[in-house]
Amino acid sequence: MTVRVQQKPFDVGAEVAAHVLPGGAAGAAVHFVGTMRDINNGDDVAVMELEHYPGMTERELERVAGEAASRWQVLDTLVIHRYGELHPGEPIVLVAVWSGHRHDAFEACRYIIDILKTQAPFWKKETLVDGSQRWVEPHLGEGQPS
């Protein structure tokens, strides 16, 4: 399991390619990439500032990835989450899960990102195109603001 919280952008393809599992045990790999949108709640967003609590954030992401591995047959996970100033179109989060079978990989990946969106200690502040700022409420479910 690898968990990183970082300010700099990441290249999804390079990260996944660099995370090689030995042998041929992984019959499935599922990757989720969350990117910053340029619109939220009907308003145009120029920039988002993502804050976190160093140390606590990494521990929570590791806990969630470990919990997923205990629920499904997971060979390995990679979770990268950014913080700092983000712009529309930039990747925010990568969750990659390797498993012997696709069902376990899909379910574990979905679980990790769903828990991350609702419980991980990140705080988002948007700056709208008009210059106003607002804090973003945690994502509570599919189709709701994030």
Short mmCIF file of N, CA and C in Angstrom, two decimals:
data_model
loop_
_atom_site.label_atom_id
_atom_site.label_comp_id
_atom_site.label_asym_id
_atom_site.label_seq_id
_atom_site.Cartn_x
_atom_site.Cartn_y
_atom_site.Cartn_z
N MET A 1 0.85 -1.18 0.00
CA MET A 1 0.00 0.00 0.00
C MET A 1 0.89 1.24 0.00
N THR A 2 0.56 2.16 -0.89
CA THR A 2 1.27 3.43 -0.94
C THR A 2 0.25 4.55 -0.83
N VAL A 3 0.50 5.48 0.09
CA VAL A 3 -0.35 6.66 0.27
C VAL A 3 0.56 7.88 0.25
N ARG A 4 0.21 8.86 -0.59
CA ARG A 4 0.95 10.12 -0.63
C ARG A 4 -0.02 11.29 -0.66
N VAL A 5 0.31 12.31 0.11
CA VAL A 5 -0.41 13.57 0.07
C VAL A 5 0.63 14.60 -0.33
N GLN A 6 0.39 15.27 -1.45
CA GLN A 6 1.43 16.14 -2.01
C GLN A 6 0.83 17.37 -2.66
N GLN A 7 1.65 18.39 -2.75
CA GLN A 7 1.21 19.64 -3.36
C GLN A 7 1.38 19.63 -4.87
N LYS A 8 2.44 19.01 -5.36
CA LYS A 8 2.74 19.07 -6.79
C LYS A 8 1.78 18.18 -7.60
N PRO A 9 1.52 18.58 -8.86
CA PRO A 9 0.69 17.75 -9.73
C PRO A 9 1.35 16.39 -9.98
N PHE A 10 0.55 15.42 -10.36
CA PHE A 10 1.07 14.10 -10.68
C PHE A 10 0.58 13.67 -12.05
N ASP A 11 1.35 12.79 -12.68
CA ASP A 11 1.00 12.22 -13.97
C ASP A 11 0.41 10.83 -13.70
N VAL A 12 -0.86 10.67 -13.99
CA VAL A 12 -1.57 9.44 -13.66
C VAL A 12 -0.90 8.24 -14.31
N GLY A 13 -0.63 8.33 -15.61
CA GLY A 13 -0.02 7.21 -16.32
C GLY A 13 1.33 6.83 -15.76
N ALA A 14 2.14 7.82 -15.45
CA ALA A 14 3.47 7.56 -14.91
C ALA A 14 3.38 6.94 -13.52
N GLU A 15 2.45 7.41 -12.70
CA GLU A 15 2.30 6.86 -11.34
C GLU A 15 1.87 5.40 -11.39
N VAL A 16 0.89 5.09 -12.23
CA VAL A 16 0.40 3.72 -12.32
C VAL A 16 1.48 2.81 -12.91
N ALA A 17 2.17 3.29 -13.95
CA ALA A 17 3.23 2.48 -14.58
C ALA A 17 4.37 2.21 -13.62
N ALA A 18 4.67 3.16 -12.75
CA ALA A 18 5.77 3.01 -11.80
C ALA A 18 5.40 2.08 -10.65
N HIS A 19 4.13 1.84 -10.45
CA HIS A 19 3.66 1.01 -9.34
C HIS A 19 3.44 -0.41 -9.86
N VAL A 20 4.52 -1.10 -10.09
CA VAL A 20 4.48 -2.42 -10.70
C VAL A 20 4.42 -3.50 -9.63
N LEU A 21 3.54 -4.45 -9.83
CA LEU A 21 3.45 -5.59 -8.93
C LEU A 21 4.28 -6.74 -9.49
N PRO A 22 5.01 -7.42 -8.65
CA PRO A 22 5.80 -8.55 -9.15
C PRO A 22 4.91 -9.72 -9.55
N GLY A 23 5.35 -10.46 -10.54
CA GLY A 23 4.60 -11.64 -10.96
C GLY A 23 3.35 -11.29 -11.73
N GLY A 24 2.47 -12.25 -11.88
CA GLY A 24 1.25 -12.04 -12.64
C GLY A 24 -0.01 -12.25 -11.84
N ALA A 25 0.03 -12.00 -10.55
CA ALA A 25 -1.12 -12.27 -9.68
C ALA A 25 -2.27 -11.30 -9.91
N ALA A 26 -1.98 -10.09 -10.37
CA ALA A 26 -3.03 -9.08 -10.54
C ALA A 26 -3.77 -9.33 -11.85
N GLY A 27 -4.99 -9.84 -11.73
CA GLY A 27 -5.82 -10.03 -12.90
C GLY A 27 -6.66 -8.80 -13.20
N ALA A 28 -6.65 -7.83 -12.29
CA ALA A 28 -7.45 -6.62 -12.47
C ALA A 28 -6.75 -5.43 -11.82
N ALA A 29 -6.87 -4.31 -12.49
CA ALA A 29 -6.40 -3.03 -11.96
C ALA A 29 -7.49 -1.99 -12.24
N VAL A 30 -7.93 -1.31 -11.22
CA VAL A 30 -8.94 -0.27 -11.36
C VAL A 30 -8.33 1.03 -10.88
N HIS A 31 -8.49 2.08 -11.70
CA HIS A 31 -7.93 3.39 -11.37
C HIS A 31 -9.05 4.43 -11.41
N PHE A 32 -9.15 5.22 -10.37
CA PHE A 32 -10.07 6.35 -10.34
C PHE A 32 -9.24 7.62 -10.25
N VAL A 33 -9.56 8.59 -11.11
CA VAL A 33 -8.89 9.89 -11.09
C VAL A 33 -9.96 10.96 -10.91
N GLY A 34 -9.84 11.73 -9.84
CA GLY A 34 -10.74 12.85 -9.62
C GLY A 34 -10.04 14.13 -10.06
N THR A 35 -10.72 14.93 -10.87
CA THR A 35 -10.15 16.19 -11.35
C THR A 35 -11.00 17.36 -10.88
N MET A 36 -10.39 18.52 -10.83
CA MET A 36 -11.12 19.71 -10.41
C MET A 36 -12.02 20.19 -11.53
N ARG A 37 -13.27 20.44 -11.17
CA ARG A 37 -14.24 20.97 -12.12
C ARG A 37 -14.18 22.50 -12.14
N ASP A 38 -14.64 23.07 -13.25
CA ASP A 38 -14.67 24.53 -13.37
C ASP A 38 -16.02 25.10 -12.98
N ILE A 39 -16.91 24.23 -12.52
CA ILE A 39 -18.24 24.69 -12.09
C ILE A 39 -18.67 23.87 -10.88
N ASN A 40 -19.29 24.52 -9.92
CA ASN A 40 -19.81 23.83 -8.74
C ASN A 40 -21.04 24.60 -8.27
N ASN A 41 -22.11 23.88 -8.02
CA ASN A 41 -23.37 24.49 -7.59
C ASN A 41 -23.82 25.59 -8.54
N GLY A 42 -23.55 25.41 -9.83
CA GLY A 42 -23.97 26.37 -10.84
C GLY A 42 -23.09 27.60 -10.98
N ASP A 43 -22.00 27.68 -10.22
CA ASP A 43 -21.11 28.83 -10.27
C ASP A 43 -19.78 28.45 -10.93
N ASP A 44 -19.21 29.38 -11.69
CA ASP A 44 -17.92 29.17 -12.32
C ASP A 44 -16.81 29.31 -11.29
N VAL A 45 -15.96 28.28 -11.20
CA VAL A 45 -14.88 28.24 -10.21
C VAL A 45 -13.56 28.50 -10.92
N ALA A 46 -12.78 29.45 -10.39
CA ALA A 46 -11.47 29.78 -10.97
C ALA A 46 -10.35 28.98 -10.32
N VAL A 47 -10.38 28.85 -8.99
CA VAL A 47 -9.31 28.21 -8.23
C VAL A 47 -9.92 27.54 -7.00
N MET A 48 -9.29 26.45 -6.58
CA MET A 48 -9.69 25.83 -5.32
C MET A 48 -8.44 25.66 -4.47
N GLU A 49 -8.54 26.03 -3.21
CA GLU A 49 -7.47 25.83 -2.24
C GLU A 49 -7.87 24.63 -1.39
N LEU A 50 -7.03 23.61 -1.38
CA LEU A 50 -7.30 22.39 -0.64
C LEU A 50 -6.34 22.32 0.53
N GLU A 51 -6.88 22.31 1.75
CA GLU A 51 -6.07 22.25 2.95
C GLU A 51 -6.23 20.88 3.60
N HIS A 52 -5.22 20.49 4.39
CA HIS A 52 -5.31 19.23 5.10
C HIS A 52 -4.49 19.33 6.39
N TYR A 53 -4.64 18.32 7.21
CA TYR A 53 -3.93 18.25 8.48
C TYR A 53 -2.81 17.22 8.30
N PRO A 54 -1.56 17.67 8.07
CA PRO A 54 -0.45 16.74 7.82
C PRO A 54 -0.31 15.70 8.94
N GLY A 55 -0.01 14.49 8.55
CA GLY A 55 0.11 13.40 9.50
C GLY A 55 -1.22 12.71 9.71
N MET A 56 -2.21 13.46 10.13
CA MET A 56 -3.53 12.90 10.34
C MET A 56 -4.14 12.46 9.01
N THR A 57 -3.95 13.24 7.97
CA THR A 57 -4.52 12.92 6.66
C THR A 57 -3.95 11.61 6.13
N GLU A 58 -2.64 11.46 6.17
CA GLU A 58 -2.01 10.23 5.68
C GLU A 58 -2.48 9.01 6.47
N ARG A 59 -2.56 9.16 7.78
CA ARG A 59 -3.04 8.04 8.62
C ARG A 59 -4.46 7.63 8.26
N GLU A 60 -5.31 8.61 8.00
CA GLU A 60 -6.70 8.30 7.64
C GLU A 60 -6.77 7.60 6.28
N LEU A 61 -6.01 8.06 5.32
CA LEU A 61 -6.00 7.41 4.00
C LEU A 61 -5.46 6.00 4.10
N GLU A 62 -4.43 5.80 4.90
CA GLU A 62 -3.89 4.45 5.11
C GLU A 62 -4.92 3.55 5.80
N ARG A 63 -5.64 4.10 6.76
CA ARG A 63 -6.67 3.32 7.45
C ARG A 63 -7.75 2.87 6.47
N VAL A 64 -8.20 3.78 5.63
CA VAL A 64 -9.27 3.47 4.67
C VAL A 64 -8.79 2.42 3.66
N ALA A 65 -7.58 2.59 3.14
CA ALA A 65 -7.04 1.61 2.19
C ALA A 65 -6.87 0.24 2.86
N GLY A 66 -6.44 0.23 4.10
CA GLY A 66 -6.31 -1.01 4.84
C GLY A 66 -7.65 -1.68 5.10
N GLU A 67 -8.65 -0.87 5.38
CA GLU A 67 -9.99 -1.42 5.59
C GLU A 67 -10.52 -2.04 4.31
N ALA A 68 -10.28 -1.39 3.17
CA ALA A 68 -10.70 -1.96 1.88
C ALA A 68 -10.01 -3.30 1.63
N ALA A 69 -8.73 -3.36 1.96
CA ALA A 69 -7.98 -4.61 1.77
C ALA A 69 -8.49 -5.73 2.68
N SER A 70 -9.07 -5.36 3.81
CA SER A 70 -9.62 -6.39 4.70
C SER A 70 -11.01 -6.86 4.26
N ARG A 71 -11.70 -6.05 3.47
CA ARG A 71 -13.04 -6.41 2.99
C ARG A 71 -13.01 -7.17 1.67
N TRP A 72 -12.05 -6.85 0.81
CA TRP A 72 -11.95 -7.46 -0.51
C TRP A 72 -10.55 -8.02 -0.70
N GLN A 73 -10.39 -8.89 -1.66
CA GLN A 73 -9.09 -9.48 -1.94
C GLN A 73 -8.27 -8.50 -2.77
N VAL A 74 -7.52 -7.67 -2.10
CA VAL A 74 -6.71 -6.62 -2.72
C VAL A 74 -5.24 -7.01 -2.62
N LEU A 75 -4.55 -6.90 -3.74
CA LEU A 75 -3.11 -7.17 -3.75
C LEU A 75 -2.32 -5.93 -3.37
N ASP A 76 -2.78 -4.76 -3.84
CA ASP A 76 -2.06 -3.51 -3.54
C ASP A 76 -2.96 -2.33 -3.84
N THR A 77 -2.64 -1.20 -3.22
CA THR A 77 -3.35 0.05 -3.48
C THR A 77 -2.36 1.19 -3.59
N LEU A 78 -2.76 2.20 -4.36
CA LEU A 78 -2.01 3.44 -4.49
C LEU A 78 -3.01 4.58 -4.35
N VAL A 79 -2.78 5.45 -3.38
CA VAL A 79 -3.65 6.62 -3.18
C VAL A 79 -2.75 7.85 -3.16
N ILE A 80 -3.03 8.77 -4.08
CA ILE A 80 -2.32 10.05 -4.12
C ILE A 80 -3.38 11.14 -4.06
N HIS A 81 -3.21 12.07 -3.13
CA HIS A 81 -4.16 13.19 -3.00
C HIS A 81 -3.36 14.48 -2.92
N ARG A 82 -3.79 15.45 -3.69
CA ARG A 82 -3.11 16.75 -3.69
C ARG A 82 -3.72 17.70 -2.67
N TYR A 83 -2.92 18.72 -2.34
CA TYR A 83 -3.40 19.83 -1.53
C TYR A 83 -2.78 21.09 -2.12
N GLY A 84 -3.21 22.25 -1.63
CA GLY A 84 -2.70 23.51 -2.14
C GLY A 84 -3.64 24.10 -3.18
N GLU A 85 -3.08 24.95 -4.03
CA GLU A 85 -3.88 25.63 -5.06
C GLU A 85 -4.07 24.72 -6.27
N LEU A 86 -5.32 24.52 -6.65
CA LEU A 86 -5.67 23.66 -7.78
C LEU A 86 -6.49 24.45 -8.79
N HIS A 87 -6.32 24.10 -10.04
CA HIS A 87 -7.02 24.79 -11.14
C HIS A 87 -7.89 23.79 -11.90
N PRO A 88 -8.96 24.27 -12.54
CA PRO A 88 -9.84 23.36 -13.28
C PRO A 88 -9.05 22.48 -14.25
N GLY A 89 -9.45 21.21 -14.27
CA GLY A 89 -8.83 20.23 -15.15
C GLY A 89 -7.66 19.49 -14.54
N GLU A 90 -7.12 19.99 -13.43
CA GLU A 90 -5.98 19.32 -12.80
C GLU A 90 -6.46 18.12 -11.98
N PRO A 91 -5.66 17.05 -11.97
CA PRO A 91 -6.02 15.90 -11.12
C PRO A 91 -5.85 16.26 -9.65
N ILE A 92 -6.82 15.81 -8.86
CA ILE A 92 -6.79 16.03 -7.41
C ILE A 92 -6.41 14.74 -6.69
N VAL A 93 -7.00 13.64 -7.14
CA VAL A 93 -6.83 12.37 -6.43
C VAL A 93 -6.71 11.21 -7.42
N LEU A 94 -5.87 10.27 -7.06
CA LEU A 94 -5.74 9.00 -7.79
C LEU A 94 -5.91 7.88 -6.77
N VAL A 95 -6.84 6.97 -7.06
CA VAL A 95 -6.99 5.75 -6.28
C VAL A 95 -6.84 4.60 -7.26
N ALA A 96 -5.84 3.77 -7.04
CA ALA A 96 -5.61 2.61 -7.89
C ALA A 96 -5.60 1.36 -7.01
N VAL A 97 -6.28 0.34 -7.49
CA VAL A 97 -6.39 -0.91 -6.74
C VAL A 97 -6.07 -2.07 -7.67
N TRP A 98 -5.21 -2.98 -7.20
CA TRP A 98 -4.88 -4.19 -7.93
C TRP A 98 -5.41 -5.38 -7.16
N SER A 99 -6.02 -6.31 -7.91
CA SER A 99 -6.60 -7.50 -7.30
C SER A 99 -6.51 -8.65 -8.29
N GLY A 100 -6.79 -9.83 -7.80
CA GLY A 100 -6.83 -10.99 -8.68
C GLY A 100 -8.04 -10.97 -9.59
N HIS A 101 -9.11 -10.28 -9.17
CA HIS A 101 -10.37 -10.28 -9.92
C HIS A 101 -10.98 -8.88 -9.94
N ARG A 102 -11.67 -8.57 -11.02
CA ARG A 102 -12.21 -7.21 -11.22
C ARG A 102 -13.23 -6.80 -10.17
N HIS A 103 -14.06 -7.72 -9.73
CA HIS A 103 -15.09 -7.35 -8.74
C HIS A 103 -14.44 -6.74 -7.49
N ASP A 104 -13.44 -7.42 -6.96
CA ASP A 104 -12.78 -6.92 -5.75
C ASP A 104 -12.09 -5.59 -6.02
N ALA A 105 -11.46 -5.45 -7.18
CA ALA A 105 -10.76 -4.20 -7.50
C ALA A 105 -11.74 -3.04 -7.62
N PHE A 106 -12.87 -3.26 -8.32
CA PHE A 106 -13.87 -2.19 -8.46
C PHE A 106 -14.46 -1.81 -7.10
N GLU A 107 -14.86 -2.80 -6.32
CA GLU A 107 -15.50 -2.52 -5.04
C GLU A 107 -14.56 -1.82 -4.08
N ALA A 108 -13.31 -2.27 -4.01
CA ALA A 108 -12.34 -1.63 -3.11
C ALA A 108 -12.05 -0.21 -3.54
N CYS A 109 -11.91 0.02 -4.84
CA CYS A 109 -11.65 1.38 -5.34
C CYS A 109 -12.82 2.30 -5.02
N ARG A 110 -14.03 1.83 -5.28
CA ARG A 110 -15.23 2.64 -4.98
C ARG A 110 -15.31 2.95 -3.48
N TYR A 111 -15.04 1.97 -2.66
CA TYR A 111 -15.09 2.16 -1.21
C TYR A 111 -14.07 3.22 -0.77
N ILE A 112 -12.85 3.11 -1.26
CA ILE A 112 -11.80 4.06 -0.86
C ILE A 112 -12.18 5.47 -1.24
N ILE A 113 -12.60 5.70 -2.48
CA ILE A 113 -12.92 7.07 -2.89
C ILE A 113 -14.17 7.58 -2.18
N ASP A 114 -15.16 6.73 -1.96
CA ASP A 114 -16.37 7.18 -1.26
C ASP A 114 -16.07 7.59 0.18
N ILE A 115 -15.27 6.81 0.88
CA ILE A 115 -14.92 7.16 2.26
C ILE A 115 -14.01 8.39 2.28
N LEU A 116 -13.08 8.44 1.35
CA LEU A 116 -12.17 9.59 1.26
C LEU A 116 -12.97 10.89 1.09
N LYS A 117 -13.98 10.86 0.22
CA LYS A 117 -14.76 12.07 -0.05
C LYS A 117 -15.58 12.53 1.15
N THR A 118 -15.91 11.62 2.06
CA THR A 118 -16.79 12.01 3.16
C THR A 118 -16.07 12.12 4.50
N GLN A 119 -14.91 11.44 4.67
CA GLN A 119 -14.31 11.38 6.00
C GLN A 119 -12.86 11.86 6.09
N ALA A 120 -12.16 11.94 4.97
CA ALA A 120 -10.75 12.34 5.04
C ALA A 120 -10.65 13.81 5.45
N PRO A 121 -9.64 14.14 6.25
CA PRO A 121 -9.52 15.52 6.75
C PRO A 121 -8.92 16.49 5.72
N PHE A 122 -9.76 16.84 4.74
CA PHE A 122 -9.43 17.86 3.74
C PHE A 122 -10.49 18.94 3.82
N TRP A 123 -10.09 20.18 3.57
CA TRP A 123 -11.01 21.31 3.53
C TRP A 123 -10.79 22.05 2.23
N LYS A 124 -11.91 22.34 1.53
CA LYS A 124 -11.84 22.97 0.21
C LYS A 124 -12.43 24.37 0.27
N LYS A 125 -11.67 25.33 -0.26
CA LYS A 125 -12.17 26.70 -0.39
C LYS A 125 -12.09 27.08 -1.86
N GLU A 126 -13.23 27.44 -2.43
CA GLU A 126 -13.28 27.82 -3.84
C GLU A 126 -13.21 29.33 -3.98
N THR A 127 -12.52 29.76 -5.02
CA THR A 127 -12.57 31.16 -5.45
C THR A 127 -13.31 31.15 -6.77
N LEU A 128 -14.42 31.85 -6.79
CA LEU A 128 -15.24 31.90 -8.00
C LEU A 128 -14.67 32.91 -8.98
N VAL A 129 -15.13 32.84 -10.21
CA VAL A 129 -14.64 33.74 -11.26
C VAL A 129 -14.90 35.20 -10.88
N ASP A 130 -15.99 35.47 -10.13
CA ASP A 130 -16.30 36.84 -9.73
C ASP A 130 -15.44 37.33 -8.55
N GLY A 131 -14.53 36.45 -8.05
CA GLY A 131 -13.63 36.83 -6.95
C GLY A 131 -14.12 36.45 -5.57
N SER A 132 -15.39 36.07 -5.43
CA SER A 132 -15.89 35.67 -4.12
C SER A 132 -15.33 34.30 -3.75
N GLN A 133 -15.32 34.02 -2.43
CA GLN A 133 -14.79 32.76 -1.93
C GLN A 133 -15.81 32.08 -1.05
N ARG A 134 -15.73 30.74 -1.01
CA ARG A 134 -16.63 29.97 -0.14
C ARG A 134 -15.99 28.63 0.19
N TRP A 135 -16.33 28.12 1.37
CA TRP A 135 -15.90 26.78 1.78
C TRP A 135 -16.89 25.78 1.19
N VAL A 136 -16.38 24.64 0.78
CA VAL A 136 -17.20 23.61 0.15
C VAL A 136 -17.57 22.56 1.19
N GLU A 137 -18.84 22.20 1.22
CA GLU A 137 -19.32 21.16 2.12
C GLU A 137 -18.81 19.81 1.66
N PRO A 138 -18.61 18.87 2.58
CA PRO A 138 -18.17 17.52 2.18
C PRO A 138 -19.17 16.85 1.25
N HIS A 139 -18.65 16.04 0.37
CA HIS A 139 -19.46 15.27 -0.57
C HIS A 139 -20.24 14.22 0.20
N LEU A 140 -21.55 14.20 0.04
CA LEU A 140 -22.36 13.28 0.83
C LEU A 140 -22.90 12.11 0.01
N GLY A 141 -22.78 12.17 -1.29
CA GLY A 141 -23.29 11.07 -2.11
C GLY A 141 -23.29 11.44 -3.57
N GLU A 142 -23.48 10.46 -4.42
CA GLU A 142 -23.45 10.67 -5.86
C GLU A 142 -24.48 11.72 -6.25
N GLY A 143 -24.05 12.67 -7.08
CA GLY A 143 -24.95 13.69 -7.57
C GLY A 143 -25.07 14.91 -6.66
N GLN A 144 -24.40 14.90 -5.52
CA GLN A 144 -24.44 16.04 -4.61
C GLN A 144 -23.15 16.82 -4.75
N PRO A 145 -23.12 18.06 -4.30
CA PRO A 145 -21.92 18.89 -4.43
C PRO A 145 -20.71 18.25 -3.74
N SER A 146 -19.52 18.52 -4.30
CA SER A 146 -18.30 18.03 -3.67
C SER A 146 -17.32 19.13 -3.58
#
